[in-house]
mmCIF file of C-alpha atoms and ligand atoms in Angstrom:
data_model
loop_
_atom_site.group_PDB
_atom_site.id
_atom_site.type_symbol
_atom_site.label_atom_id
_atom_site.label_comp_id
_atom_site.label_asym_id
_atom_site.label_seq_id
_atom_site.Cartn_x
_atom_site.Cartn_y
_atom_site.Cartn_z
ATOM 1 C CA MET A 5 -4.439 -6.351 4.907
ATOM 2 C CA ALA A 6 -7.244 -7.785 7.023
ATOM 3 C CA GLY A 7 -4.683 -8.981 9.548
ATOM 4 C CA LEU A 8 -3.163 -5.518 9.714
ATOM 5 C CA ALA A 9 -6.663 -3.982 10.009
ATOM 6 C CA ILE A 10 -6.119 -1.764 6.961
ATOM 7 C CA ALA A 11 -9.469 -0.869 5.426
ATOM 8 C CA PRO A 12 -9.882 -1.693 1.713
ATOM 9 C CA GLU A 13 -10.738 1.921 0.910
ATOM 10 C CA SER A 14 -7.391 3.108 2.246
ATOM 11 C CA ILE A 15 -5.374 0.790 0.008
ATOM 12 C CA ALA A 16 -4.271 1.515 -3.540
ATOM 13 C CA PHE A 17 -2.874 -1.575 -5.229
ATOM 14 C CA VAL A 18 -0.921 -1.103 -8.449
ATOM 15 C CA ALA A 19 0.076 -4.035 -10.615
ATOM 16 C CA GLY A 20 2.128 -4.488 -13.750
ATOM 17 C CA ILE A 21 1.518 -6.785 -16.672
ATOM 18 C CA GLY A 22 1.989 -10.553 -16.410
ATOM 19 C CA CYS A 23 0.396 -13.506 -14.644
ATOM 20 C CA SER A 24 1.210 -12.047 -11.244
ATOM 21 C CA GLY A 25 -0.023 -8.634 -12.297
ATOM 22 C CA LYS A 26 -3.541 -10.026 -12.370
ATOM 23 C CA ILE A 27 -3.530 -9.965 -8.567
ATOM 24 C CA ALA A 28 -4.950 -6.430 -8.717
ATOM 25 C CA GLY A 29 -8.207 -7.852 -10.027
ATOM 26 C CA TYR A 30 -8.615 -10.219 -7.113
ATOM 27 C CA LEU A 31 -8.589 -7.579 -4.384
ATOM 28 C CA GLN A 32 -11.331 -5.434 -2.885
ATOM 29 C CA SER A 33 -9.136 -2.360 -2.549
ATOM 30 C CA TYR A 34 -8.611 0.367 -5.120
ATOM 31 C CA ALA A 35 -6.555 -1.168 -7.885
ATOM 32 C CA PHE A 36 -4.803 -0.109 -11.041
ATOM 33 C CA HIS A 37 -3.530 -2.554 -13.631
ATOM 34 C CA GLY A 38 -1.050 -0.533 -15.604
ATOM 35 C CA ALA A 39 1.444 -1.013 -18.393
ATOM 36 C CA HIS A 40 4.228 -3.598 -18.428
ATOM 37 C CA GLY A 41 7.088 -2.575 -16.115
ATOM 38 C CA ARG A 42 5.392 0.642 -15.010
ATOM 39 C CA ALA A 43 3.789 -0.305 -11.690
ATOM 40 C CA LEU A 44 6.339 1.596 -9.612
ATOM 41 C CA PRO A 45 6.040 5.019 -11.287
ATOM 42 C CA VAL A 46 2.246 4.748 -11.091
ATOM 43 C CA ALA A 47 2.441 3.743 -7.428
ATOM 44 C CA THR A 48 4.812 6.633 -6.724
ATOM 45 C CA GLY A 49 2.363 9.032 -8.356
ATOM 46 C CA VAL A 50 -0.569 7.651 -6.371
ATOM 47 C CA LYS A 51 1.360 8.082 -3.137
ATOM 48 C CA LEU A 52 2.360 11.647 -4.024
ATOM 49 C CA ALA A 53 -1.275 12.476 -4.835
ATOM 50 C CA ASN A 54 -2.680 10.989 -1.626
ATOM 51 C CA ARG A 55 -0.215 10.258 1.142
ATOM 52 C CA ALA A 56 -2.987 8.865 3.361
ATOM 53 C CA LEU A 57 -3.267 5.784 1.175
ATOM 54 C CA THR A 58 -1.367 2.569 1.803
ATOM 55 C CA VAL A 59 0.172 2.048 -1.610
ATOM 56 C CA ILE A 60 1.267 -1.423 -2.705
ATOM 57 C CA ALA A 61 2.798 -2.271 -6.069
ATOM 58 C CA ALA A 62 3.191 -5.829 -7.297
ATOM 59 C CA GLY A 63 4.296 -7.742 -10.325
ATOM 60 C CA GLY A 64 6.513 -10.446 -11.726
ATOM 61 C CA ASP A 65 10.281 -10.532 -11.774
ATOM 62 C CA GLY A 66 10.233 -9.817 -15.493
ATOM 63 C CA ASP A 67 7.937 -6.843 -14.956
ATOM 64 C CA GLY A 68 10.117 -5.458 -12.185
ATOM 65 C CA TYR A 69 13.663 -6.431 -13.056
ATOM 66 C CA ALA A 70 13.606 -6.625 -16.875
ATOM 67 C CA ILE A 71 11.361 -4.145 -18.693
ATOM 68 C CA GLY A 72 10.849 -2.195 -15.450
ATOM 69 C CA ALA A 73 14.461 -2.195 -14.302
ATOM 70 C CA GLY A 74 14.959 1.510 -14.949
ATOM 71 C CA HIS A 75 11.895 2.429 -12.924
ATOM 72 C CA PHE A 76 12.977 0.026 -10.183
ATOM 73 C CA VAL A 77 16.335 1.678 -9.552
ATOM 74 C CA HIS A 78 14.882 5.192 -9.712
ATOM 75 C CA THR A 79 12.120 4.238 -7.282
ATOM 76 C CA VAL A 80 14.739 2.836 -4.899
ATOM 77 C CA ARG A 81 16.606 6.133 -5.203
ATOM 78 C CA ARG A 82 13.455 8.176 -4.478
ATOM 79 C CA ASN A 83 12.415 5.767 -1.700
ATOM 80 C CA PRO A 84 8.697 6.638 -1.574
ATOM 81 C CA ASP A 85 6.653 5.176 1.284
ATOM 82 C CA ILE A 86 5.228 2.297 -0.739
ATOM 83 C CA THR A 87 5.509 -1.499 -0.630
ATOM 84 C CA TYR A 88 6.696 -3.457 -3.664
ATOM 85 C CA ILE A 89 6.008 -7.186 -3.988
ATOM 86 C CA VAL A 90 7.891 -9.114 -6.681
ATOM 87 C CA MET A 91 6.725 -12.609 -7.526
ATOM 88 C CA ASP A 92 9.224 -14.920 -9.231
ATOM 89 C CA ASN A 93 7.413 -17.836 -10.875
ATOM 90 C CA GLN A 94 10.586 -18.936 -12.696
ATOM 91 C CA THR A 95 9.226 -17.827 -16.046
ATOM 92 C CA TYR A 96 9.007 -14.674 -18.127
ATOM 93 C CA GLY A 97 5.325 -15.312 -18.451
ATOM 94 C CA LEU A 98 2.302 -14.278 -20.471
ATOM 95 C CA THR A 99 4.399 -14.466 -23.595
ATOM 96 C CA LYS A 100 2.001 -17.140 -24.786
ATOM 97 C CA GLY A 101 4.894 -19.523 -25.083
ATOM 98 C CA ASN A 102 4.637 -23.174 -25.783
ATOM 99 C CA ARG A 103 6.870 -23.132 -28.767
ATOM 100 C CA ARG A 104 6.767 -26.907 -29.110
ATOM 101 C CA ARG A 105 3.046 -26.928 -29.762
ATOM 102 C CA ARG A 106 2.310 -27.477 -33.433
ATOM 103 C CA VAL A 107 -0.547 -25.860 -35.241
ATOM 104 C CA PRO A 108 -2.439 -28.680 -36.977
ATOM 105 C CA ALA A 109 -2.134 -28.550 -40.727
ATOM 106 C CA VAL A 110 -5.326 -27.618 -42.557
ATOM 107 C CA THR A 111 -6.125 -30.298 -45.082
HETATM 108 C C1 TPP B 222 5.453 -3.093 -23.502
HETATM 109 C C2 TPP B 222 5.180 -4.588 -23.474
HETATM 110 N N1 TPP B 222 6.125 -5.451 -23.891
HETATM 111 C C3 TPP B 222 5.905 -6.778 -23.844
HETATM 112 C C4 TPP B 222 4.714 -7.266 -23.389
HETATM 113 C C5 TPP B 222 4.456 -8.778 -23.405
HETATM 114 N N2 TPP B 222 4.525 -9.336 -22.064
HETATM 115 C C6 TPP B 222 3.396 -9.520 -21.331
HETATM 116 S S1 TPP B 222 3.714 -10.221 -19.850
HETATM 117 C C7 TPP B 222 5.357 -10.336 -20.200
HETATM 118 C C8 TPP B 222 6.331 -10.927 -19.235
HETATM 119 C C9 TPP B 222 5.887 -10.946 -17.794
HETATM 120 O O1 TPP B 222 6.803 -11.698 -17.034
HETATM 121 P P1 TPP B 222 6.831 -11.582 -15.453
HETATM 122 O O2 TPP B 222 6.913 -10.156 -15.044
HETATM 123 O O3 TPP B 222 7.912 -12.476 -14.949
HETATM 124 O O4 TPP B 222 5.382 -12.035 -14.983
HETATM 125 P P2 TPP B 222 4.690 -13.446 -14.934
HETATM 126 O O5 TPP B 222 3.740 -13.470 -16.099
HETATM 127 O O6 TPP B 222 5.765 -14.514 -15.047
HETATM 128 O O7 TPP B 222 3.969 -13.471 -13.640
HETATM 129 C C10 TPP B 222 5.653 -9.798 -21.443
HETATM 130 C C11 TPP B 222 7.028 -9.742 -22.025
HETATM 131 C C12 TPP B 222 3.744 -6.334 -22.948
HETATM 132 N N3 TPP B 222 2.551 -6.714 -22.458
HETATM 133 N N4 TPP B 222 3.982 -5.010 -23.001
#
């Protein structure tokens, strides 16, 4: 954004749930950390409400292509002027999974 000279106050960044969704908290722009798989409908709404904003949605592949798959295809069909970043970290994360870890027995 700095390289493109887009001011932080003209950016609305919408993220889904997951490790990659936390990116919204690391930015200095407006940001919204919404529900799992729902970044795109929120981003579409933000853009409709204020077309002057640069609207960016981001999330994991699970957020976008699994639980959010329905919203993904409908957003493609509507083709709003937003940018969508999908980060594939090779895991369906934040499911708190290390199933091999044993809980120590209480004696
Ligand atoms: C409605 C709902 N269902 C399930 C979850 C649990 N959940 C949190 S993150 C996540 C998967 C995220 O995977 P991905 O989008 O690939 O993101 P990553 O964490 O790998 O970056 C799931 C299933 C949730 N938060 N909300």
